[in-house]
PDB file of C-alpha atoms in Angstrom:
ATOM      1  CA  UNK D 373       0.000   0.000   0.000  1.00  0.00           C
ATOM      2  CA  UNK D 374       1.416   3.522  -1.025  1.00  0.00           C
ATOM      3  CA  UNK D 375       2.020   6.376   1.328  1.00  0.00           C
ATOM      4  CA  UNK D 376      -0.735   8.803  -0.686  1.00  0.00           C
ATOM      5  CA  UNK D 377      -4.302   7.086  -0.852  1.00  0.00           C
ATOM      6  CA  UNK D 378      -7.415   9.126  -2.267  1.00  0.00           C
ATOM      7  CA  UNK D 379     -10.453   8.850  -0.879  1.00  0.00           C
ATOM      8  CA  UNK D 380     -14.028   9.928  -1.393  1.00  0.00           C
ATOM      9  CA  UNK D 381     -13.335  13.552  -1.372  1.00  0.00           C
ATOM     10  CA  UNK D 382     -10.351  13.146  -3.697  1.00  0.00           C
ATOM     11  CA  UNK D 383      -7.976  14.903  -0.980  1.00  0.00           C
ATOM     12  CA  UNK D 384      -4.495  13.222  -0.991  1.00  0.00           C
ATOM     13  CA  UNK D 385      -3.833  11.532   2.671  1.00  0.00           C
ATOM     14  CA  UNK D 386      -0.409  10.506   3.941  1.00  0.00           C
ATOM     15  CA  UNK D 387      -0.896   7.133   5.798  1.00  0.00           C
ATOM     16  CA  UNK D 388       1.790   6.206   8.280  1.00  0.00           C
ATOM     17  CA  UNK D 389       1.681   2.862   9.332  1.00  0.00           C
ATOM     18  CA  UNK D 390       3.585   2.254  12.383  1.00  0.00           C
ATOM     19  CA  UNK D 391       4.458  -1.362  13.396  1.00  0.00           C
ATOM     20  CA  UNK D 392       5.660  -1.949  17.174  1.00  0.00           C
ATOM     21  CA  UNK D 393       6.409  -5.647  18.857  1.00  0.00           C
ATOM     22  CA  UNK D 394       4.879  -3.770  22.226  1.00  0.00           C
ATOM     23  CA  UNK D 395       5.791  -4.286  25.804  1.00  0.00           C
ATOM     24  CA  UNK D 396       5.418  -8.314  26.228  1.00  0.00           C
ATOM     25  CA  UNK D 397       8.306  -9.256  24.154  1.00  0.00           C
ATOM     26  CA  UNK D 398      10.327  -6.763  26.027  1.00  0.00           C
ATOM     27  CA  UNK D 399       9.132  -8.500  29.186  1.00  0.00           C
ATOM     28  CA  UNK D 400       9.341 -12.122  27.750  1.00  0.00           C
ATOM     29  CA  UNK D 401      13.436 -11.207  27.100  1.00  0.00           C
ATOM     30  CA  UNK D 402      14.056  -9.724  30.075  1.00  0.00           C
ATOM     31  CA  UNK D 403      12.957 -12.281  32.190  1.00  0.00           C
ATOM     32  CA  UNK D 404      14.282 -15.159  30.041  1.00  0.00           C
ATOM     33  CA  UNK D 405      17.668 -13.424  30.152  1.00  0.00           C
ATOM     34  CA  UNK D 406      17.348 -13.032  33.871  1.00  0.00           C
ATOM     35  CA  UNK D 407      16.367 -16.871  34.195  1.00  0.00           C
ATOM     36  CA  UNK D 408      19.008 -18.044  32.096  1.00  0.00           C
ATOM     37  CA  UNK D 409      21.795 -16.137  33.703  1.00  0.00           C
ATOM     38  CA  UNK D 410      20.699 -17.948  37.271  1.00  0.00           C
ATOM     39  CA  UNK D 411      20.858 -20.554  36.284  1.00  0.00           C
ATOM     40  CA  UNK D 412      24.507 -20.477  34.572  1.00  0.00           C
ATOM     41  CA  UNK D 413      25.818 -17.760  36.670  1.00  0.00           C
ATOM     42  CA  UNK D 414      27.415 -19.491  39.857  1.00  0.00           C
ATOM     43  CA  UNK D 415      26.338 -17.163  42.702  1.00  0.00           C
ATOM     44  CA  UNK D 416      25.559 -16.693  46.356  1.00  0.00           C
ATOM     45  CA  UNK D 417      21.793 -16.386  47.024  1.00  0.00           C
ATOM     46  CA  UNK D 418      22.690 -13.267  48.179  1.00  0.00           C
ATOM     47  CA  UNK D 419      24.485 -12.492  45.027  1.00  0.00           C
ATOM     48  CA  UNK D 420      21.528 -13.812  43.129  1.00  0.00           C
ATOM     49  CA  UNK D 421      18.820 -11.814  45.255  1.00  0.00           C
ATOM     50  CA  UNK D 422      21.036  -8.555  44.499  1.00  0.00           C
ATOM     51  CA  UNK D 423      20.630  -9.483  41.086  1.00  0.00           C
ATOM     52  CA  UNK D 424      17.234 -10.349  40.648  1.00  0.00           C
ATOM     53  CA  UNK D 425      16.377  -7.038  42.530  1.00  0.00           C
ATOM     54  CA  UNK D 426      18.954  -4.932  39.509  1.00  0.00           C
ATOM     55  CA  UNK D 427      17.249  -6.694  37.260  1.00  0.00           C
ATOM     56  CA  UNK D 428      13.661  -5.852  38.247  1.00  0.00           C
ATOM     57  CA  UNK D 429      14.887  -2.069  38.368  1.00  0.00           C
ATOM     58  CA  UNK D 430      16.080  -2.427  34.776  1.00  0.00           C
ATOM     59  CA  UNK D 431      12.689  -3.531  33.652  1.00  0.00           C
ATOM     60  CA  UNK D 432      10.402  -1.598  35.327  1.00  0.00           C
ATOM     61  CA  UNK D 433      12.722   1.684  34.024  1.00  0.00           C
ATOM     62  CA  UNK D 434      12.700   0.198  30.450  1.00  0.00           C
ATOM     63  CA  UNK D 435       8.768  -0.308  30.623  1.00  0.00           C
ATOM     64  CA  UNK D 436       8.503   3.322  32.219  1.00  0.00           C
ATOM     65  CA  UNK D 437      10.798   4.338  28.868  1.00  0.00           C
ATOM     66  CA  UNK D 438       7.782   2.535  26.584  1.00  0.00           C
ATOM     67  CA  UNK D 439       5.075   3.861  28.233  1.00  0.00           C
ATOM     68  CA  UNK D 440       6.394   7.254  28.002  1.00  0.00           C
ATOM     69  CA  UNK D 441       7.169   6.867  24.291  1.00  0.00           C
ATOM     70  CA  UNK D 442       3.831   5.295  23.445  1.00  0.00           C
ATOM     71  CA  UNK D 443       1.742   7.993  25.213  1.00  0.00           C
ATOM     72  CA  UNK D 444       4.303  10.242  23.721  1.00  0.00           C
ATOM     73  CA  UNK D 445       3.406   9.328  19.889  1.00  0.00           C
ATOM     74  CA  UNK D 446      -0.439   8.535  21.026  1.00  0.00           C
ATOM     75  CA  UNK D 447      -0.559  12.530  22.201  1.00  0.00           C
ATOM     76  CA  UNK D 448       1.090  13.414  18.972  1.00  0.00           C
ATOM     77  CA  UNK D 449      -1.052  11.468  16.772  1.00  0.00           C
ATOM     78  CA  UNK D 450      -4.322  12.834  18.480  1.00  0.00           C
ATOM     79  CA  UNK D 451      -2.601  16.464  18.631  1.00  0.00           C
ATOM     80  CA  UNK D 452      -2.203  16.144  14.662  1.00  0.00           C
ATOM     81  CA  UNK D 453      -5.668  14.637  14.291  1.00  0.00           C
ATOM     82  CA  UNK D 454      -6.911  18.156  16.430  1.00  0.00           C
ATOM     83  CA  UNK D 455      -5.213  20.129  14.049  1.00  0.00           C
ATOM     84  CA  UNK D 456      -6.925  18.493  11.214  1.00  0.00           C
ATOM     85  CA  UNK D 457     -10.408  17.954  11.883  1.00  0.00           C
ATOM     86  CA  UNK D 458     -10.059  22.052  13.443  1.00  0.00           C
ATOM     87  CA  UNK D 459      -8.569  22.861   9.351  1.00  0.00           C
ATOM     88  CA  UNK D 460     -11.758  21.009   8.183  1.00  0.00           C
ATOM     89  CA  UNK D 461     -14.312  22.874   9.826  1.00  0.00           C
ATOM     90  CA  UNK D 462     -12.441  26.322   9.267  1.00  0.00           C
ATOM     91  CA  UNK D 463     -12.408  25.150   5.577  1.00  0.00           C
ATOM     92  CA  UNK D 464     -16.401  24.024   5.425  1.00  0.00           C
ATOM     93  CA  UNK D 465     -17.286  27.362   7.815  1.00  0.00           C
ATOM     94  CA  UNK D 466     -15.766  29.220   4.964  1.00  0.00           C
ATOM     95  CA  UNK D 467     -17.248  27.491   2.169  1.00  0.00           C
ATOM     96  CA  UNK D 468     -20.957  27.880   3.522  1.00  0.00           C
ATOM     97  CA  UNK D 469     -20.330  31.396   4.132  1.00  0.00           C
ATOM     98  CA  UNK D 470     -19.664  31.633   0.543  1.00  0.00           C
ATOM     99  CA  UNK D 471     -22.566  30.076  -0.369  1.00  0.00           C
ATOM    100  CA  UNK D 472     -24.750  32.132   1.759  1.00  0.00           C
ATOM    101  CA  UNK D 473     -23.285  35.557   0.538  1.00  0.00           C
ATOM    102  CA  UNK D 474     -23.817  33.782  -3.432  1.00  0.00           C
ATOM    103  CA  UNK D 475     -27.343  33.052  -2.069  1.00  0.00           C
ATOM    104  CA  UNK D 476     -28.414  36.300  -1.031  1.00  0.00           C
ATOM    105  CA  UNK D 477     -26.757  38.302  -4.014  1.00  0.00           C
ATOM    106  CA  UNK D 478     -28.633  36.004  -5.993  1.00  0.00           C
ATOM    107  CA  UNK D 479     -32.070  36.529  -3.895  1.00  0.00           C
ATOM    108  CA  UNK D 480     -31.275  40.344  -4.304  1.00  0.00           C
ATOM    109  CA  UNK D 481     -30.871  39.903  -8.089  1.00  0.00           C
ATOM    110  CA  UNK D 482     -34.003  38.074  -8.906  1.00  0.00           C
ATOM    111  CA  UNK D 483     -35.936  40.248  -5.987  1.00  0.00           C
ATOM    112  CA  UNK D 484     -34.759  43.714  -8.476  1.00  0.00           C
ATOM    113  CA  UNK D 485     -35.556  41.999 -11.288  1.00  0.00           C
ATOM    114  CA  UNK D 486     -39.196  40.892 -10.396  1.00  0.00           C
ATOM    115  CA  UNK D 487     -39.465  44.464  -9.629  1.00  0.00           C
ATOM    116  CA  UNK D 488     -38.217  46.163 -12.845  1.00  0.00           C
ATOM    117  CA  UNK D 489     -40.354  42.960 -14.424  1.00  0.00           C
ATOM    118  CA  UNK D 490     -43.465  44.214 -12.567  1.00  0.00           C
ATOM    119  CA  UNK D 491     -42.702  48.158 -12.852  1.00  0.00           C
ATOM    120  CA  UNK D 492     -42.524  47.969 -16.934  1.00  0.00           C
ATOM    121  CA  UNK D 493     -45.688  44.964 -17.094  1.00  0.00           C
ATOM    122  CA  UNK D 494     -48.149  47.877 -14.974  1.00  0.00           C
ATOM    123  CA  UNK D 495     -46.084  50.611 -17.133  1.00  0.00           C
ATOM    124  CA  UNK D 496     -47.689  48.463 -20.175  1.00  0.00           C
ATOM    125  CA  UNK D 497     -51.003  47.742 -18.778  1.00  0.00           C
ATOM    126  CA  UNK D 498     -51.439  51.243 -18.538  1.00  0.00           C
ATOM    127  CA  UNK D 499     -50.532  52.591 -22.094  1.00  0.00           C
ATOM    128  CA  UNK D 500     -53.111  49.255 -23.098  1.00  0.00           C
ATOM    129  CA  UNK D 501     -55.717  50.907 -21.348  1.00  0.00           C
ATOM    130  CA  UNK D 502     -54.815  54.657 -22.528  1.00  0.00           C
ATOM    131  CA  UNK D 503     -54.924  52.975 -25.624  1.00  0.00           C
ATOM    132  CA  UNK D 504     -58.258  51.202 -25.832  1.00  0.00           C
ATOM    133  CA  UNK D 505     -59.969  54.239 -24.124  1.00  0.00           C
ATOM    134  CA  UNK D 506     -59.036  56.357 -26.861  1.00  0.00           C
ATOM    135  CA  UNK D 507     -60.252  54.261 -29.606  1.00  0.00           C
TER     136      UNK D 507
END
């Protein structure tokens, strides 16, 4: 699928598809990692405790890190969306203001010219009866 898609209103759209493995890989890895390297790692339980306790810092920090991100490009995305739906209704306010001001020259128009129409059809009528009183 291409970048620029046209839809109904014929308005070129840029479509950004983001793809993102999300948070439970990151978790999956990071405790895998941390199982494997107790069970290879030749430590005190003291040792391993210490570890297991670095460890769990290191993951809540990273899944602080994509939680901020996320809610980071979420904002973004609905900031941008903002923007445009506010352009659209600027853009239709305008374009039904134009209408309206088209409308009521146009009203005006055929309003003046129903009353020249009527002025010069009783302007007539009256010379027709002038006319057929004389003769």
């Amino acid at each position: 699928m291409s970048d620029y898609e046209l839809y109904e209103d014929d308005e070129p759209y840029i479509v950004v598809e983001q793809h993102s493995s999300g948070v439970g890989p990151l978790l999956l890895g990071i405790a895998l990692g941390t199982g494997i390297a107790l069970l290879f790692a030749p430590q005190s339980g003291a040792d391993t405790r210490r570890l297991i306790r670095k460890k769990a810092r290191e993951a809540k920090n990273t899944v602080a890190d994509v939680v901020d991100e996320v809610a980071s490009t979420v904002t973004d995305g609905l900031s941008r969306a903002k923007e445009g739906v506010e352009d659209r209704i600027d853009s239709a306010r305008d374009a039904v203001e134009l209408k309206k001001r088209q409308i009521s020259r146009a009203v005006r128009a055929g309003r003046d010219a129903a009353h020249e129409a009527r002025e010069d059809l009783e302007f007539r009528i009256a010379e027709t009866k002038a006319a057929y009183k004389e003769n």
